[in-house]
Coordinates of N, CA and C in Angstrom, one line a residue:
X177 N 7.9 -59.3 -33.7 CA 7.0 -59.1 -32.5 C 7.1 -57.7 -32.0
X178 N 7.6 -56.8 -32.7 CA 7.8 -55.4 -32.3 C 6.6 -55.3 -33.1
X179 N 5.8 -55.8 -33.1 CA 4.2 -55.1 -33.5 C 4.4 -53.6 -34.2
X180 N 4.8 -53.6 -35.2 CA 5.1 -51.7 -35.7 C 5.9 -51.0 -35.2
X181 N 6.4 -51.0 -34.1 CA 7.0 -49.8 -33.4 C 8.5 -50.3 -34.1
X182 N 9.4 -51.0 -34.5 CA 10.1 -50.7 -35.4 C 10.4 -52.0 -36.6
X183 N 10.8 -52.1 -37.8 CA 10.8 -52.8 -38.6 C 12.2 -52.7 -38.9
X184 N 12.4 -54.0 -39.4 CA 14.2 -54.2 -40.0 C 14.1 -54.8 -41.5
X185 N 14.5 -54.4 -42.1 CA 14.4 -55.1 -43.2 C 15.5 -56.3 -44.0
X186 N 15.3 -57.3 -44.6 CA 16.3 -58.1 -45.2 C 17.8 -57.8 -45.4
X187 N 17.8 -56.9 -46.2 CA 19.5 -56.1 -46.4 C 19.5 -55.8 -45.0
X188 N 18.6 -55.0 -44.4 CA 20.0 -54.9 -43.1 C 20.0 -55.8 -42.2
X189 N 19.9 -56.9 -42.0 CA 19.8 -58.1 -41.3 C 21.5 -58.6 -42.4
X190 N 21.2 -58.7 -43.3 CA 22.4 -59.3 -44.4 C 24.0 -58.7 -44.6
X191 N 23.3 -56.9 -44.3 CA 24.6 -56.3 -43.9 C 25.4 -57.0 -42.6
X192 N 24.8 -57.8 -41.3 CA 25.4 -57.9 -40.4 C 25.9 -59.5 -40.8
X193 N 25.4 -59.8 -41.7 CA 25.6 -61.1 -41.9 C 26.9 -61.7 -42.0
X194 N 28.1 -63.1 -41.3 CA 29.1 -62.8 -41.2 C 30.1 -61.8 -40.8
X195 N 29.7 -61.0 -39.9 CA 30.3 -60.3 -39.2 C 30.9 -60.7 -38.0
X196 N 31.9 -60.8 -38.0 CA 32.3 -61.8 -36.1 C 33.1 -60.8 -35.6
X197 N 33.5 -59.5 -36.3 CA 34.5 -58.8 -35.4 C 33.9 -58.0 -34.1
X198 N 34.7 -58.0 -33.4 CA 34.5 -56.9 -32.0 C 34.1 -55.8 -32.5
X199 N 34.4 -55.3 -32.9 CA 34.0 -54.0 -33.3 C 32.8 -53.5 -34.2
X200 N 32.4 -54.7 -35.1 CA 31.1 -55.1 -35.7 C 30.4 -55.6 -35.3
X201 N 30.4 -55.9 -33.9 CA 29.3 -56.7 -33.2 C 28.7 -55.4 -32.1
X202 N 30.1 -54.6 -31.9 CA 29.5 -53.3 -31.0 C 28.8 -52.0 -31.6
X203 N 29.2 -52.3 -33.1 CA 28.3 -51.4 -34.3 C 27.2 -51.5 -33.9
X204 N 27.1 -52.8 -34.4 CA 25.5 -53.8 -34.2 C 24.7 -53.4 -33.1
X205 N 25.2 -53.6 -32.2 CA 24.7 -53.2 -30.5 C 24.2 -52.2 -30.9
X206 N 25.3 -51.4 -30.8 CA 24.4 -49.6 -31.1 C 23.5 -49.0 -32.0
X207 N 23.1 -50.3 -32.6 CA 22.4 -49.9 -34.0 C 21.2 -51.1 -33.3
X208 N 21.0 -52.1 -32.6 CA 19.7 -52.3 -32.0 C 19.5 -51.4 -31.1
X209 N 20.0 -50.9 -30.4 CA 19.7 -50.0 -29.4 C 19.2 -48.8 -29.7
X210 N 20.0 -48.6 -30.7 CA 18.9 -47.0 -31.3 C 18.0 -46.9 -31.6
X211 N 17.8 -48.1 -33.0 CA 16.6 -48.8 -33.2 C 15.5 -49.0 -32.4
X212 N 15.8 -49.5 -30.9 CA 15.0 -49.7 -29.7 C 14.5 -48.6 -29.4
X213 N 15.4 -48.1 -29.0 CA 15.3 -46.5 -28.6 C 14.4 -45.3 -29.4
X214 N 14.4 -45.6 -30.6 CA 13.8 -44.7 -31.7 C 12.5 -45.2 -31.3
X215 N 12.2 -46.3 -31.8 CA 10.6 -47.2 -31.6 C 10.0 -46.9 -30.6
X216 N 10.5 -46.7 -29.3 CA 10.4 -46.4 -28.1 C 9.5 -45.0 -27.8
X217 N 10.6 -44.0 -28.9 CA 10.1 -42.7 -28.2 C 8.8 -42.3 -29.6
X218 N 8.7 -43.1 -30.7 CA 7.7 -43.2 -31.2 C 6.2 -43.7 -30.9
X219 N 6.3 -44.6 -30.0 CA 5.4 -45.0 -28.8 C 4.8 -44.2 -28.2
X220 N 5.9 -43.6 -27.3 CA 5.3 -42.6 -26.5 C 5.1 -41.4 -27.1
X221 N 5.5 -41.2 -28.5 CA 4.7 -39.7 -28.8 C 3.2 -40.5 -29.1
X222 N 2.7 -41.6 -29.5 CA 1.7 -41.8 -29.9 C 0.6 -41.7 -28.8
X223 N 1.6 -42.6 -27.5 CA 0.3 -42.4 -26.6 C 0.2 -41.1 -26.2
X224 N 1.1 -40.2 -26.2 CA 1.0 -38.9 -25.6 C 0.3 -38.2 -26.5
X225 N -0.1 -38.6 -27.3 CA -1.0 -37.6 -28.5 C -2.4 -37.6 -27.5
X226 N -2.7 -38.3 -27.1 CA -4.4 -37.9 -26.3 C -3.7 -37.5 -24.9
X227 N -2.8 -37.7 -24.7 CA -2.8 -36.9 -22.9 C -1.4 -36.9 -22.8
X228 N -1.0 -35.7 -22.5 CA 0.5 -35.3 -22.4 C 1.0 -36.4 -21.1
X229 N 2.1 -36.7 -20.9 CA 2.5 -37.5 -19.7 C 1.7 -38.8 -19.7
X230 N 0.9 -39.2 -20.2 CA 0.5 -40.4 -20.5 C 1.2 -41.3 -20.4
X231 N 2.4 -41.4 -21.4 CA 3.4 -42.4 -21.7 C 4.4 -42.7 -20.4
X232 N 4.5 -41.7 -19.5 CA 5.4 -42.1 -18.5 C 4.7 -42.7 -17.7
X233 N 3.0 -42.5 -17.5 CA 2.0 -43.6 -16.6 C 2.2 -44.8 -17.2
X234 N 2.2 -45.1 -18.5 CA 2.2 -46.2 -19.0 C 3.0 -47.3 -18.8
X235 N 4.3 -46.6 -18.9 CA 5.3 -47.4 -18.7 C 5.4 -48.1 -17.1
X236 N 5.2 -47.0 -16.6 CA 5.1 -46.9 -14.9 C 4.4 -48.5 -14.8
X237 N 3.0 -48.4 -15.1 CA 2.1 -49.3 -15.0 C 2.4 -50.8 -15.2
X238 N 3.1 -50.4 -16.4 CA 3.6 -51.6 -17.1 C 4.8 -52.3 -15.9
X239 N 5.5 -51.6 -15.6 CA 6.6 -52.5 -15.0 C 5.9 -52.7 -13.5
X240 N 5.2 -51.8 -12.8 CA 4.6 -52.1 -11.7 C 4.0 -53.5 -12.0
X241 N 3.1 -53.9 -12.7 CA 2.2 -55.0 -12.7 C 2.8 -56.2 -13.2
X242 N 4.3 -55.9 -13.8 CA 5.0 -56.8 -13.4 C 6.5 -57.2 -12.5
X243 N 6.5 -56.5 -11.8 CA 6.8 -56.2 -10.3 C 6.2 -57.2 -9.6
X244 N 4.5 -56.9 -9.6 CA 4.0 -57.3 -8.8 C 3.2 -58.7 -8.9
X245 N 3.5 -59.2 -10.2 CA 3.3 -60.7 -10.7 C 4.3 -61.3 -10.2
X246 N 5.7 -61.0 -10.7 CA 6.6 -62.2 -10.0 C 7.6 -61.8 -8.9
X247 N 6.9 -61.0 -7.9 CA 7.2 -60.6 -6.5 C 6.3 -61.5 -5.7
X248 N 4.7 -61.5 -6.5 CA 3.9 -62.8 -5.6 C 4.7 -64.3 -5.9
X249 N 5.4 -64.5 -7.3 CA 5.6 -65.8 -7.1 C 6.7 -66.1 -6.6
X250 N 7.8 -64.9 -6.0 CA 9.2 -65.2 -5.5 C 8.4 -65.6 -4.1
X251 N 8.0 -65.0 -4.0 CA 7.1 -64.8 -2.7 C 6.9 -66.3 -2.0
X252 N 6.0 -67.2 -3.0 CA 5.6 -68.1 -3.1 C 6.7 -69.4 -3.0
X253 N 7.7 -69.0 -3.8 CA 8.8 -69.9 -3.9 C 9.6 -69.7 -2.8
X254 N 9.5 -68.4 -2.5 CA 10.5 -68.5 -0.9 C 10.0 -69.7 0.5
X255 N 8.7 -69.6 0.0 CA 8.3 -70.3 1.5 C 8.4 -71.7 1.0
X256 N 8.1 -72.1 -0.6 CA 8.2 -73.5 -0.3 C 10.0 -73.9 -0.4
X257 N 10.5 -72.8 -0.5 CA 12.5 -72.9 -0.5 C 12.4 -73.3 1.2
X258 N 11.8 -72.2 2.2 CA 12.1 -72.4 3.5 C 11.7 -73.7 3.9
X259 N 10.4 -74.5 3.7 CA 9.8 -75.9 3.7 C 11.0 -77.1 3.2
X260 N 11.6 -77.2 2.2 CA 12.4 -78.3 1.4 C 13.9 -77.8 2.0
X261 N 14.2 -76.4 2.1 CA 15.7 -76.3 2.6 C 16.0 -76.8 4.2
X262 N 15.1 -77.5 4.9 CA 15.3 -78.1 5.9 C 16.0 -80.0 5.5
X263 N 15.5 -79.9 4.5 CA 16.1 -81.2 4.3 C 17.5 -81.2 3.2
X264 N 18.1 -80.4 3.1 CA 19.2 -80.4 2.7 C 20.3 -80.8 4.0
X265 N 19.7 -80.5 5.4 CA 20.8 -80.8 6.3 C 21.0 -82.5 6.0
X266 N 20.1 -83.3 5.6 CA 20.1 -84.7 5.3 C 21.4 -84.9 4.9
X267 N 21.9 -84.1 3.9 CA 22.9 -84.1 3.1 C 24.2 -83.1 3.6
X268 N 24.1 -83.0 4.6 CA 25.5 -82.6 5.5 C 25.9 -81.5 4.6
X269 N 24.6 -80.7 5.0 CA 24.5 -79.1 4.1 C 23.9 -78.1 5.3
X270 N 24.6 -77.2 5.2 CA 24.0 -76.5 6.5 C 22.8 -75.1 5.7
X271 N 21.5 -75.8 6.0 CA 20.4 -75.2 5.7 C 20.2 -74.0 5.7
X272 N 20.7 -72.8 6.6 CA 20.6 -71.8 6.4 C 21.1 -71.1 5.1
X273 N 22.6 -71.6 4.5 CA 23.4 -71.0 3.7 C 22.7 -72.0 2.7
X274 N 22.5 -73.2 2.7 CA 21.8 -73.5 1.1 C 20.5 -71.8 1.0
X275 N 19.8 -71.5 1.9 CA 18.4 -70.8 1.5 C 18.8 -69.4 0.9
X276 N 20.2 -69.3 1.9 CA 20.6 -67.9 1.2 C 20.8 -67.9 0.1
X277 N 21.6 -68.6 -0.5 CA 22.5 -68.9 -1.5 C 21.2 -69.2 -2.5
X278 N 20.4 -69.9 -2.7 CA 19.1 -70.6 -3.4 C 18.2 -69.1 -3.6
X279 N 18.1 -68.4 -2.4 CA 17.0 -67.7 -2.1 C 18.1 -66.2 -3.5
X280 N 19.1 -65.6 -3.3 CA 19.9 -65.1 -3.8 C 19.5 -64.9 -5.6
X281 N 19.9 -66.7 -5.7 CA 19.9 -66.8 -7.3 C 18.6 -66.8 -8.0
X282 N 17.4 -66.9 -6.9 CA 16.2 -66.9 -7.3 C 15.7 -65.6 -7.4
X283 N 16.3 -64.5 -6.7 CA 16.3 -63.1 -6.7 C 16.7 -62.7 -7.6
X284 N 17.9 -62.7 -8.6 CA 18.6 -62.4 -9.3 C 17.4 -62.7 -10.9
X285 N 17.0 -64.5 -10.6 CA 16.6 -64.3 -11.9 C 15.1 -63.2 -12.0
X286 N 14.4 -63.7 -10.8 CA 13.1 -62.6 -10.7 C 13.6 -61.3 -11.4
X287 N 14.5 -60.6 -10.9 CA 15.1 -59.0 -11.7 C 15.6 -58.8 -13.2
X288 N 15.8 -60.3 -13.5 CA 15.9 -60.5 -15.0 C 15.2 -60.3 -16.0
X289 N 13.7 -61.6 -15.1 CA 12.5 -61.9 -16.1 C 11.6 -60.4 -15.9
X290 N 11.7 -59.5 -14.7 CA 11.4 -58.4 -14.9 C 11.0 -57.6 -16.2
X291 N 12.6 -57.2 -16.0 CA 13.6 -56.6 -17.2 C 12.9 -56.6 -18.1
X292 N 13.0 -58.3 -18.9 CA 13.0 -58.6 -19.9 C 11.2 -58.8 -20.3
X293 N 10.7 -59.3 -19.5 CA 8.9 -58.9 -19.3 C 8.3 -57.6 -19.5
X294 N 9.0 -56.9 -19.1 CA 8.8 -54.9 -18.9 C 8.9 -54.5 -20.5
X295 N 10.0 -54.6 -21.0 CA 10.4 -54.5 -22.2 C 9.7 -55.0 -23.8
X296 N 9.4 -56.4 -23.1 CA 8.2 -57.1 -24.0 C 7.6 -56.5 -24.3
X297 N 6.9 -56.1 -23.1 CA 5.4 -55.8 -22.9 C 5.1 -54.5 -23.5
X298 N 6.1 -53.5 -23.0 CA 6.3 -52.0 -23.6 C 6.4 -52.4 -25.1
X299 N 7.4 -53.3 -25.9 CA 7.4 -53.2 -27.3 C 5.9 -54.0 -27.8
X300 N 5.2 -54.5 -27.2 CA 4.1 -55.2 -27.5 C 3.2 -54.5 -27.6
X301 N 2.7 -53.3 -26.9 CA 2.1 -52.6 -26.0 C 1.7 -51.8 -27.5
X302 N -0.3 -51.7 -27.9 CA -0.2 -50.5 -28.9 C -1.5 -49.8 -28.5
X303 N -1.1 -48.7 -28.1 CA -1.9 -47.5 -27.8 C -3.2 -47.4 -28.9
X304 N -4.2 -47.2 -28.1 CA -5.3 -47.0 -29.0 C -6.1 -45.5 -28.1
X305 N -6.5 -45.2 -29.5 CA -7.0 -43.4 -29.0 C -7.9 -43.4 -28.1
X306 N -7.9 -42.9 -27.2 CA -8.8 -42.8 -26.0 C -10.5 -42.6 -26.7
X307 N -10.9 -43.1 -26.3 CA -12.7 -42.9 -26.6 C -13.5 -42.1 -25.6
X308 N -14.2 -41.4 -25.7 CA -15.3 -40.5 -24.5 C -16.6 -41.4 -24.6
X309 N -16.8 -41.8 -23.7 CA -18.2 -42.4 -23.8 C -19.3 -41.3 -22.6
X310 N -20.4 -41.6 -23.1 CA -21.2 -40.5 -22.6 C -21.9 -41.7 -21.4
X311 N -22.0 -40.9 -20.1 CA -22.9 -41.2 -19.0 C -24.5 -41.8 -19.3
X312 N -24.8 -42.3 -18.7 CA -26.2 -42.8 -19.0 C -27.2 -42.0 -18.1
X313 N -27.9 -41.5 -18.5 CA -29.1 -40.5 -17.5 C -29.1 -40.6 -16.2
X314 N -29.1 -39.7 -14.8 CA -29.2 -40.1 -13.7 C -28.1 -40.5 -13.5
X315 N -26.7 -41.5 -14.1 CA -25.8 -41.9 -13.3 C -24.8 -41.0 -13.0
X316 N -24.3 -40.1 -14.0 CA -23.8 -39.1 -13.6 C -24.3 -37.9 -12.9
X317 N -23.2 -37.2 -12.4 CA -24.1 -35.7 -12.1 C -24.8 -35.1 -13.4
X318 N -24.1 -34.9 -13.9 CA -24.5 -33.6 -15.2 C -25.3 -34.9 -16.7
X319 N -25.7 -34.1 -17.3 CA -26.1 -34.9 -19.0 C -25.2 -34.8 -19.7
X320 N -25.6 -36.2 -20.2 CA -24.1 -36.1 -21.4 C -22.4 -36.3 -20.9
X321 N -22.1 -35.9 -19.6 CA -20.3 -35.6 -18.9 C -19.8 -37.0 -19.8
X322 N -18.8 -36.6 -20.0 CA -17.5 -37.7 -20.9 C -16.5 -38.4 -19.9
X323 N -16.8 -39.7 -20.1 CA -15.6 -40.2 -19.0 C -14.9 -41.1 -19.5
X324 N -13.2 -41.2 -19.2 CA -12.9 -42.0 -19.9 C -12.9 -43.8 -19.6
X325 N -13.0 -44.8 -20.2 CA -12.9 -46.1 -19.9 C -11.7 -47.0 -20.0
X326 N -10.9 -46.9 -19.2 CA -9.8 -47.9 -19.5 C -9.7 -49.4 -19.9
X327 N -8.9 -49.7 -20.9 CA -9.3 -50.7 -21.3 C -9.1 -52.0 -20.6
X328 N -8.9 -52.3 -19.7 CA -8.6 -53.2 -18.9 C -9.9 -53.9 -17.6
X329 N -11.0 -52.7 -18.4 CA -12.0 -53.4 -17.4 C -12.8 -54.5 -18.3
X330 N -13.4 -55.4 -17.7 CA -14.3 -56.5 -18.2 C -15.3 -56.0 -18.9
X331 N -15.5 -56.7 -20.0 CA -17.1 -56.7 -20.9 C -18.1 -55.7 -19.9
X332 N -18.1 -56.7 -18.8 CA -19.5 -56.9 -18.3 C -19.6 -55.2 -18.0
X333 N -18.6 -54.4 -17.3 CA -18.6 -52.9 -16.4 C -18.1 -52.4 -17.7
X334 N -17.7 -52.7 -18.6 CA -17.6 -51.7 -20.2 C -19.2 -51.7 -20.4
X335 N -19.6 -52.6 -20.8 CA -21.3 -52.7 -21.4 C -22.4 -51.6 -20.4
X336 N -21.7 -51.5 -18.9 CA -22.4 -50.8 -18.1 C -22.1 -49.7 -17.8
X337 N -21.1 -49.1 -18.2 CA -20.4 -47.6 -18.5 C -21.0 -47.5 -19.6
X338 N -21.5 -48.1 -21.1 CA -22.2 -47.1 -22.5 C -23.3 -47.0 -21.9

């Protein structure tokens, strides 16, 4: 699922094969992480090939928008935590510390699935060469000006940018 940005091959999956020691499992570590790490900065020379600093927007983008996906749904789960943590006093629970306590570990995992969402998404993530599309008569100022179109807009306003 590393889509290209790095490949492993048979033997070295097999070199690690039966290995249980401490010290072979910290090899290992440091040998996905380089791995990671290498794939990583081959990414970003690729997207940096059409615009210098590109790759650090990218990334930026990438964790923002998921930031802000499961920030709306802690969000959402907080209030129906505040709604249901009233009836834990039923159960001779004192409702403020269930919400903390609830509210806490719901925090914790949010910064996890982050993490691990960010990371996906960055290794999933494959840069494609920016295109110039030319203005259509009258819409721009000038004839011909080059603008770029990000890909994340709809058919409909792509079809109306060529």
């Amino acid at each position: 699922w590393f889509t290209g940005s790095w490949s492993v091959t048979v033997e070295e999956l097999q070199h690690w094969e039966g290995q249980g020691e401490a010290e072979k499992m910290e090899e290992m570590t440091r040998w996905i992480q380089q791995g990671a790490l290498d794939a990583m900065k081959r990414k970003a020379s690729r997207i940096d090939e059409d615009a210098p600093e590109l790759s650090s927007a990218v990334y930026r983008q990438v964790l923002l928008m998921q930031i802000d996906n499961y920030w709306r749904r802690h969000l959402k789960f907080m209030t129906n935590l505040r709604n249901y943590s009233k009836l834990r006093s039923y159960g001779q629970r004192d409702p403020l510390v269930e919400y903390k306590l609830e509210a806490y570990k719901t925090f914790q995992v949010m910064i996890g699935k982050i993490r691990r969402d960010t990371i996906y998404y960055l290794f999933t993530f494959q840069p494609r060469p920016l295109r110039p599309v030319e203005t259509e008569a009258g819409l721009g100022e000038g004839e011909g000006e080059l603008v770029q179109v990000p890909s994340n807009l709809d058919e409909k306003v792509r079809s109306y940018l060529r």
